[in-house]
mmCIF file of C-alpha atoms and ligand atoms in Angstrom:
data_model
loop_
_atom_site.group_PDB
_atom_site.id
_atom_site.type_symbol
_atom_site.label_atom_id
_atom_site.label_comp_id
_atom_site.label_asym_id
_atom_site.label_seq_id
_atom_site.Cartn_x
_atom_site.Cartn_y
_atom_site.Cartn_z
ATOM 1 C CA MET A 1 -94.514 -282.001 154.552
ATOM 2 C CA ASN A 2 -97.167 -280.006 155.773
ATOM 3 C CA ILE A 3 -100.726 -280.864 155.533
ATOM 4 C CA LEU A 4 -103.196 -278.642 156.703
ATOM 5 C CA PHE A 5 -106.979 -280.130 157.257
ATOM 6 C CA ILE A 6 -109.904 -278.760 157.272
ATOM 7 C CA GLY A 7 -112.615 -280.191 158.688
ATOM 8 C CA ASP A 8 -116.059 -280.768 157.242
ATOM 9 C CA ILE A 9 -117.011 -277.454 155.630
ATOM 10 C CA VAL A 10 -120.902 -276.652 155.859
ATOM 11 C CA GLY A 11 -122.887 -275.208 153.837
ATOM 12 C CA ARG A 12 -122.101 -271.917 151.696
ATOM 13 C CA THR A 13 -121.455 -270.166 154.676
ATOM 14 C CA GLY A 14 -118.573 -272.535 154.907
ATOM 15 C CA ARG A 15 -117.283 -272.222 151.953
ATOM 16 C CA THR A 16 -116.411 -268.564 151.316
ATOM 17 C CA ALA A 17 -115.102 -268.612 153.585
ATOM 18 C CA VAL A 18 -112.466 -270.565 152.866
ATOM 19 C CA LYS A 19 -112.786 -269.112 149.844
ATOM 20 C CA LYS A 20 -111.722 -266.516 151.294
ATOM 21 C CA ILE A 21 -109.193 -267.937 154.421
ATOM 22 C CA LEU A 22 -107.577 -270.957 152.603
ATOM 23 C CA PRO A 23 -104.560 -268.797 150.507
ATOM 24 C CA GLN A 24 -103.481 -266.854 153.678
ATOM 25 C CA LEU A 25 -102.972 -270.075 155.502
ATOM 26 C CA LYS A 26 -101.374 -271.929 152.648
ATOM 27 C CA GLN A 27 -98.714 -269.188 152.728
ATOM 28 C CA LYS A 28 -98.487 -268.426 156.633
ATOM 29 C CA TYR A 29 -98.373 -272.301 156.959
ATOM 30 C CA GLY A 30 -96.102 -273.616 153.885
ATOM 31 C CA VAL A 31 -98.724 -275.752 152.849
ATOM 32 C CA ASP A 32 -98.217 -278.919 150.884
ATOM 33 C CA PHE A 33 -101.152 -280.384 150.598
ATOM 34 C CA THR A 34 -104.749 -279.774 151.760
ATOM 35 C CA ILE A 35 -107.080 -281.846 152.850
ATOM 36 C CA ALA A 36 -110.827 -281.270 154.409
ATOM 37 C CA ASN A 37 -113.580 -283.433 155.302
ATOM 38 C CA GLY A 38 -116.693 -282.309 152.373
ATOM 39 C CA GLU A 39 -119.588 -284.579 154.045
ATOM 40 C CA ASN A 40 -121.509 -281.205 154.528
ATOM 41 C CA LEU A 41 -120.124 -279.126 151.609
ATOM 42 C CA ALA A 42 -123.569 -278.733 149.668
ATOM 43 C CA GLY A 43 -126.762 -277.160 151.505
ATOM 44 C CA GLY A 44 -125.447 -278.584 154.676
ATOM 45 C CA THR A 45 -126.018 -282.344 153.883
ATOM 46 C CA GLY A 46 -123.611 -284.307 150.816
ATOM 47 C CA MET A 47 -121.896 -282.723 148.116
ATOM 48 C CA THR A 48 -122.217 -282.101 144.577
ATOM 49 C CA PHE A 49 -120.475 -281.804 141.836
ATOM 50 C CA GLU A 50 -120.289 -277.955 141.461
ATOM 51 C CA THR A 51 -119.676 -277.954 145.213
ATOM 52 C CA TYR A 52 -116.787 -280.435 144.690
ATOM 53 C CA ARG A 53 -115.295 -279.484 142.132
ATOM 54 C CA GLU A 54 -115.550 -275.160 143.486
ATOM 55 C CA MET A 55 -113.418 -275.991 146.465
ATOM 56 C CA ASN A 56 -111.245 -278.001 144.535
ATOM 57 C CA GLU A 57 -110.515 -274.774 142.601
ATOM 58 C CA ALA A 58 -110.524 -272.833 145.384
ATOM 59 C CA GLY A 59 -107.276 -275.039 146.381
ATOM 60 C CA VAL A 60 -109.109 -278.049 148.683
ATOM 61 C CA ASP A 61 -106.787 -281.335 147.097
ATOM 62 C CA TYR A 62 -108.209 -284.123 148.716
ATOM 63 C CA PHE A 63 -111.385 -284.371 150.620
ATOM 64 C CA THR A 64 -112.623 -287.300 153.193
ATOM 65 C CA SER A 65 -115.799 -287.548 153.762
ATOM 66 C CA GLY A 66 -118.650 -289.742 156.213
ATOM 67 C CA ASN A 67 -122.154 -290.389 157.031
ATOM 68 C CA HIS A 68 -124.034 -287.793 155.493
ATOM 69 C CA ILE A 69 -121.855 -287.822 151.474
ATOM 70 C CA TRP A 70 -124.277 -290.453 150.069
ATOM 71 C CA LYS A 71 -127.423 -287.522 150.465
ATOM 72 C CA LYS A 72 -127.156 -285.807 147.062
ATOM 73 C CA ALA A 73 -127.604 -288.830 145.155
ATOM 74 C CA ASP A 74 -126.107 -287.519 142.390
ATOM 75 C CA PHE A 75 -123.019 -287.492 143.327
ATOM 76 C CA VAL A 76 -122.380 -290.937 144.402
ATOM 77 C CA PRO A 77 -121.767 -292.220 140.756
ATOM 78 C CA ASN A 78 -118.919 -289.019 141.108
ATOM 79 C CA LEU A 79 -117.041 -290.949 144.103
ATOM 80 C CA ASP A 80 -115.559 -293.889 141.684
ATOM 81 C CA ILE A 81 -114.637 -291.592 138.776
ATOM 82 C CA LYS A 82 -110.408 -291.546 139.136
ATOM 83 C CA ASP A 83 -109.928 -287.797 138.931
ATOM 84 C CA VAL A 84 -111.862 -287.431 140.939
ATOM 85 C CA ASN A 85 -110.466 -286.379 144.684
ATOM 86 C CA VAL A 86 -113.061 -287.789 147.610
ATOM 87 C CA ILE A 87 -112.659 -290.656 149.590
ATOM 88 C CA ARG A 88 -115.753 -292.615 151.761
ATOM 89 C CA PRO A 89 -114.928 -294.324 155.211
ATOM 90 C CA ALA A 90 -113.855 -297.424 154.632
ATOM 91 C CA ASN A 91 -115.577 -299.325 156.354
ATOM 92 C CA TYR A 92 -118.848 -299.854 154.466
ATOM 93 C CA ALA A 93 -119.624 -302.423 152.527
ATOM 94 C CA ASP A 94 -117.315 -303.903 150.010
ATOM 95 C CA ASN A 95 -120.297 -302.694 147.587
ATOM 96 C CA VAL A 96 -120.452 -299.773 148.387
ATOM 97 C CA PRO A 97 -119.703 -297.097 145.837
ATOM 98 C CA GLY A 98 -115.834 -295.486 145.934
ATOM 99 C CA LYS A 99 -113.090 -295.688 148.259
ATOM 100 C CA GLY A 100 -111.845 -295.422 151.692
ATOM 101 C CA TYR A 101 -108.687 -294.953 150.779
ATOM 102 C CA VAL A 102 -106.226 -293.493 148.749
ATOM 103 C CA GLU A 103 -102.235 -292.982 147.662
ATOM 104 C CA LEU A 104 -101.325 -290.321 146.296
ATOM 105 C CA LYS A 105 -97.257 -288.333 145.850
ATOM 106 C CA VAL A 106 -96.566 -285.450 147.129
ATOM 107 C CA ASN A 107 -93.517 -284.058 146.282
ATOM 108 C CA SER A 108 -91.949 -287.717 146.177
ATOM 109 C CA ILE A 109 -93.071 -288.693 148.561
ATOM 110 C CA LYS A 110 -95.843 -291.559 149.518
ATOM 111 C CA LEU A 111 -99.165 -290.118 150.876
ATOM 112 C CA ILE A 112 -102.141 -292.147 152.394
ATOM 113 C CA ILE A 113 -104.931 -290.729 153.452
ATOM 114 C CA ILE A 114 -107.894 -293.392 155.014
ATOM 115 C CA ASN A 115 -111.152 -292.686 155.842
ATOM 116 C CA LEU A 116 -113.277 -293.717 158.633
ATOM 117 C CA LEU A 117 -116.437 -294.109 160.475
ATOM 118 C CA GLY A 118 -116.573 -294.900 163.569
ATOM 119 C CA LEU A 119 -119.212 -297.357 165.121
ATOM 120 C CA VAL A 120 -121.043 -295.737 168.410
ATOM 121 C CA PHE A 121 -124.324 -294.306 167.541
ATOM 122 C CA MET A 122 -124.002 -294.679 163.906
ATOM 123 C CA PRO A 123 -126.519 -295.729 162.510
ATOM 124 C CA GLU A 124 -124.927 -297.645 159.803
ATOM 125 C CA TYR A 125 -123.709 -300.873 159.070
ATOM 126 C CA LEU A 126 -120.669 -300.596 159.208
ATOM 127 C CA ASN A 127 -117.139 -303.326 159.245
ATOM 128 C CA ASN A 128 -115.274 -302.304 162.690
ATOM 129 C CA PRO A 129 -113.247 -299.698 162.591
ATOM 130 C CA PHE A 130 -109.944 -300.339 163.705
ATOM 131 C CA LEU A 131 -109.887 -303.587 162.233
ATOM 132 C CA GLU A 132 -110.256 -302.251 158.688
ATOM 133 C CA ALA A 133 -107.319 -299.671 159.454
ATOM 134 C CA ASP A 134 -105.103 -303.044 160.364
ATOM 135 C CA LYS A 135 -106.470 -303.989 157.061
ATOM 136 C CA ILE A 136 -105.248 -301.636 155.190
ATOM 137 C CA LEU A 137 -102.884 -300.871 157.201
ATOM 138 C CA SER A 138 -101.134 -304.612 156.561
ATOM 139 C CA GLN A 139 -100.547 -304.406 152.862
ATOM 140 C CA TYR A 140 -97.435 -302.087 152.663
ATOM 141 C CA ALA A 141 -94.444 -303.092 154.885
ATOM 142 C CA ILE A 142 -93.764 -302.459 158.646
ATOM 143 C CA SER A 143 -89.563 -300.651 157.356
ATOM 144 C CA ASP A 144 -92.531 -298.611 154.981
ATOM 145 C CA LYS A 145 -92.163 -294.813 156.764
ATOM 146 C CA LEU A 146 -95.608 -294.262 156.069
ATOM 147 C CA PHE A 147 -97.698 -290.791 155.041
ATOM 148 C CA ALA A 148 -100.874 -291.156 156.399
ATOM 149 C CA ILE A 149 -102.739 -289.288 157.286
ATOM 150 C CA VAL A 150 -105.786 -291.290 158.466
ATOM 151 C CA ASP A 151 -109.823 -288.821 159.055
ATOM 152 C CA PHE A 152 -111.759 -291.311 161.938
ATOM 153 C CA HIS A 153 -115.496 -289.611 161.350
ATOM 154 C CA ALA A 154 -117.238 -290.925 164.248
ATOM 155 C CA GLU A 155 -119.622 -289.164 167.227
ATOM 156 C CA ALA A 156 -117.159 -290.687 170.371
ATOM 157 C CA THR A 157 -114.656 -289.785 172.298
ATOM 158 C CA SER A 158 -113.454 -292.562 172.799
ATOM 159 C CA GLU A 159 -114.068 -294.673 170.395
ATOM 160 C CA LYS A 160 -111.506 -291.733 168.229
ATOM 161 C CA VAL A 161 -108.985 -291.598 171.560
ATOM 162 C CA CYS A 162 -108.927 -295.310 171.608
ATOM 163 C CA LEU A 163 -108.396 -295.911 167.680
ATOM 164 C CA GLY A 164 -105.436 -292.518 167.905
ATOM 165 C CA HIS A 165 -103.911 -294.331 169.491
ATOM 166 C CA TYR A 166 -103.996 -297.848 168.258
ATOM 167 C CA LEU A 167 -102.091 -296.566 164.844
ATOM 168 C CA ASP A 168 -99.990 -294.911 167.557
ATOM 169 C CA GLY A 169 -96.579 -295.199 165.533
ATOM 170 C CA ARG A 170 -98.190 -296.182 162.548
ATOM 171 C CA VAL A 171 -99.589 -293.229 160.462
ATOM 172 C CA SER A 172 -98.378 -289.710 160.534
ATOM 173 C CA ALA A 173 -101.756 -288.841 162.059
ATOM 174 C CA ILE A 174 -105.931 -289.793 163.089
ATOM 175 C CA VAL A 175 -107.975 -286.518 163.353
ATOM 176 C CA GLY A 176 -110.886 -286.675 163.791
ATOM 177 C CA THR A 177 -114.207 -285.125 162.015
ATOM 178 C CA HIS A 178 -117.648 -285.207 161.994
ATOM 179 C CA THR A 179 -119.090 -283.583 165.441
ATOM 180 C CA HIS A 180 -118.356 -279.740 164.092
ATOM 181 C CA ILE A 181 -116.922 -278.981 167.361
ATOM 182 C CA PRO A 182 -113.205 -278.460 167.530
ATOM 183 C CA THR A 183 -111.329 -280.281 170.686
ATOM 184 C CA ALA A 184 -108.547 -278.764 172.463
ATOM 185 C CA ASP A 185 -106.503 -282.335 172.040
ATOM 186 C CA ALA A 186 -104.181 -281.603 169.632
ATOM 187 C CA ARG A 187 -101.015 -283.108 169.880
ATOM 188 C CA VAL A 188 -98.289 -285.953 168.772
ATOM 189 C CA LEU A 189 -99.316 -289.990 171.062
ATOM 190 C CA PRO A 190 -96.043 -291.258 172.422
ATOM 191 C CA LYS A 191 -95.256 -293.299 169.910
ATOM 192 C CA GLY A 192 -95.489 -290.182 167.254
ATOM 193 C CA SER A 193 -98.178 -289.824 164.873
ATOM 194 C CA ALA A 194 -100.406 -286.808 165.275
ATOM 195 C CA TYR A 195 -103.722 -286.512 166.788
ATOM 196 C CA ILE A 196 -107.028 -284.976 168.015
ATOM 197 C CA THR A 197 -110.420 -286.426 168.728
ATOM 198 C CA ASP A 198 -112.240 -283.330 166.155
ATOM 199 C CA VAL A 199 -110.815 -280.509 164.003
ATOM 200 C CA GLY A 200 -114.252 -278.380 164.550
ATOM 201 C CA MET A 201 -116.004 -277.418 160.652
ATOM 202 C CA ALA A 202 -115.843 -274.620 157.698
ATOM 203 C CA GLY A 203 -118.999 -272.932 159.170
ATOM 204 C CA SER A 204 -120.998 -270.628 160.842
ATOM 205 C CA PHE A 205 -120.048 -269.672 163.739
ATOM 206 C CA ASN A 206 -122.668 -268.639 165.638
ATOM 207 C CA SER A 207 -124.749 -271.936 164.538
ATOM 208 C CA SER A 208 -126.024 -274.981 165.863
ATOM 209 C CA ILE A 209 -123.148 -276.942 163.907
ATOM 210 C CA GLY A 210 -123.359 -274.397 161.053
ATOM 211 C CA ASP A 211 -127.173 -274.706 161.054
ATOM 212 C CA GLU A 212 -129.701 -272.184 162.302
ATOM 213 C CA ALA A 213 -130.618 -273.280 165.803
ATOM 214 C CA GLU A 214 -134.154 -272.342 166.705
ATOM 215 C CA PRO A 215 -135.975 -275.174 164.252
ATOM 216 C CA ILE A 216 -133.187 -277.054 166.795
ATOM 217 C CA ILE A 217 -133.910 -276.008 169.675
ATOM 218 C CA GLU A 218 -137.946 -275.713 168.533
ATOM 219 C CA HIS A 219 -136.865 -279.590 168.305
ATOM 220 C CA PHE A 220 -135.738 -280.204 171.372
ATOM 221 C CA LYS A 221 -138.254 -278.826 172.895
ATOM 222 C CA THR A 222 -140.889 -280.775 171.375
ATOM 223 C CA GLY A 223 -139.501 -283.611 170.030
ATOM 224 C CA LEU A 224 -141.277 -282.159 166.728
ATOM 225 C CA PRO A 225 -139.308 -282.871 163.392
ATOM 226 C CA PHE A 226 -136.942 -279.678 161.217
ATOM 227 C CA LYS A 227 -135.447 -279.094 158.697
ATOM 228 C CA LEU A 228 -131.967 -278.527 158.605
ATOM 229 C CA GLU A 229 -131.125 -275.188 157.716
ATOM 230 C CA VAL A 230 -127.554 -273.439 156.140
ATOM 231 C CA ALA A 231 -127.051 -271.267 158.545
ATOM 232 C CA GLY A 232 -125.072 -267.414 157.817
ATOM 233 C CA PRO A 233 -121.805 -265.672 158.850
ATOM 234 C CA PRO A 234 -119.602 -265.096 159.655
ATOM 235 C CA ALA A 235 -118.185 -267.699 159.385
ATOM 236 C CA VAL A 236 -115.470 -270.257 161.611
ATOM 237 C CA VAL A 237 -112.548 -272.114 159.626
ATOM 238 C CA ASP A 238 -110.815 -274.917 161.708
ATOM 239 C CA GLY A 239 -108.272 -276.901 160.774
ATOM 240 C CA VAL A 240 -105.211 -278.125 162.005
ATOM 241 C CA LEU A 241 -101.311 -277.868 160.616
ATOM 242 C CA ILE A 242 -99.448 -281.539 160.657
ATOM 243 C CA LYS A 243 -96.097 -281.180 160.370
ATOM 244 C CA ILE A 244 -94.455 -284.602 158.843
ATOM 245 C CA ASN A 245 -91.265 -285.441 159.565
ATOM 246 C CA ASP A 246 -90.022 -286.008 155.633
ATOM 247 C CA LYS A 247 -87.083 -288.546 157.328
ATOM 248 C CA THR A 248 -90.384 -290.514 159.129
ATOM 249 C CA GLY A 249 -93.511 -290.011 158.106
ATOM 250 C CA LEU A 250 -94.543 -289.820 161.672
ATOM 251 C CA ALA A 251 -94.885 -286.118 163.310
ATOM 252 C CA ASN A 252 -93.558 -283.888 164.190
ATOM 253 C CA GLU A 253 -96.122 -281.051 165.636
ATOM 254 C CA ILE A 254 -99.804 -280.730 165.471
ATOM 255 C CA VAL A 255 -100.724 -277.065 165.749
ATOM 256 C CA GLN A 256 -104.492 -276.543 166.203
ATOM 257 C CA ILE A 257 -105.803 -273.444 162.896
ATOM 258 C CA ARG A 258 -108.892 -271.450 164.369
ATOM 259 C CA GLU A 259 -110.260 -267.945 161.930
ATOM 260 C CA ILE A 260 -112.729 -265.749 162.577
ATOM 261 C CA VAL A 261 -113.963 -265.142 159.063
ATOM 262 C CA ASP A 262 -116.889 -262.573 158.321
HETATM 263 FE FE1 LIG B 301 -120.244 -283.110 159.143
HETATM 264 FE FE1 LIG B 302 -120.779 -286.902 159.957
#
C-alpha cells in the first residue's frame, strides 16, 4: 500500500499548489491513499468547511491536524461529524470536540490514522503523547498486522525522534508535522516503521513557514506584535511516500518528495 502524506497545507498558496500537483504525484507514485495535515488550510490558521471540501475534492482523502485546528471556531463542530475526514490530536482532554484517531478501509485493508501533539514548547494542556499512543494501540491485539500512520505534530526534534523509536515496529509510520520545515532524516527504523522528524509543508516557498516574512522579521527586531499574512507563489509541496508491505503492515521504504509549483 502506498500512502502519500503531505505536510501542513498553508492557506490559498498551499491549497492551489496541492490541487495542481496532486494528480501528477498520485500517478507517478501509484498512491493508494493521501493524507495531509490541514491545521493551516484557511488563511494560514485553522480550517473552514469550504477549504476542507476544496482539498477533499482535490484528492486529499483524510486530514490530520494540530494546535491550530481550533482557530476557525465555526469549523470545530464538524470534527464530530462522521463523514468529515478530519482528526485532531488524540492527547487533548476527553471533553474536547473531535476524535484523535480513526479506522478506515483502504483496498480492503484496515488503516488506522493517529494524530498526537507534542508537549515540548506547546502551551496546551495535553495528555502525555507516548502514553496516549500506548492507550490507542493497546486496543489492538499484538498479533494484528497493524497498518497505522501516526502524525506527531510537535516542535522538538528530540521528542519526535523518541516517539519514533518508541513506536518502531508497532505502526507503519511515524511522521512529524508542525514546523513546516522538512528534515533530511526520512528512513525506515530498525524494527520496520517509516519515520521522518518533519514532513514540511505545502505553502509559499519564499516565506516564513508559509507567511510573509517581513512582519515577522520586524517582530524579531522589535518584539512588537505582528499580523500573519499568507505569502504568495511560488509554492513548495513537501511530502513523503510511505510504501507499506501488504503482508506485515511495516514499511518497505519512505521516499521524501519536494515539488516547487509556480
Ligand atoms: Fe502548521
Ligand atoms: Fe502546528
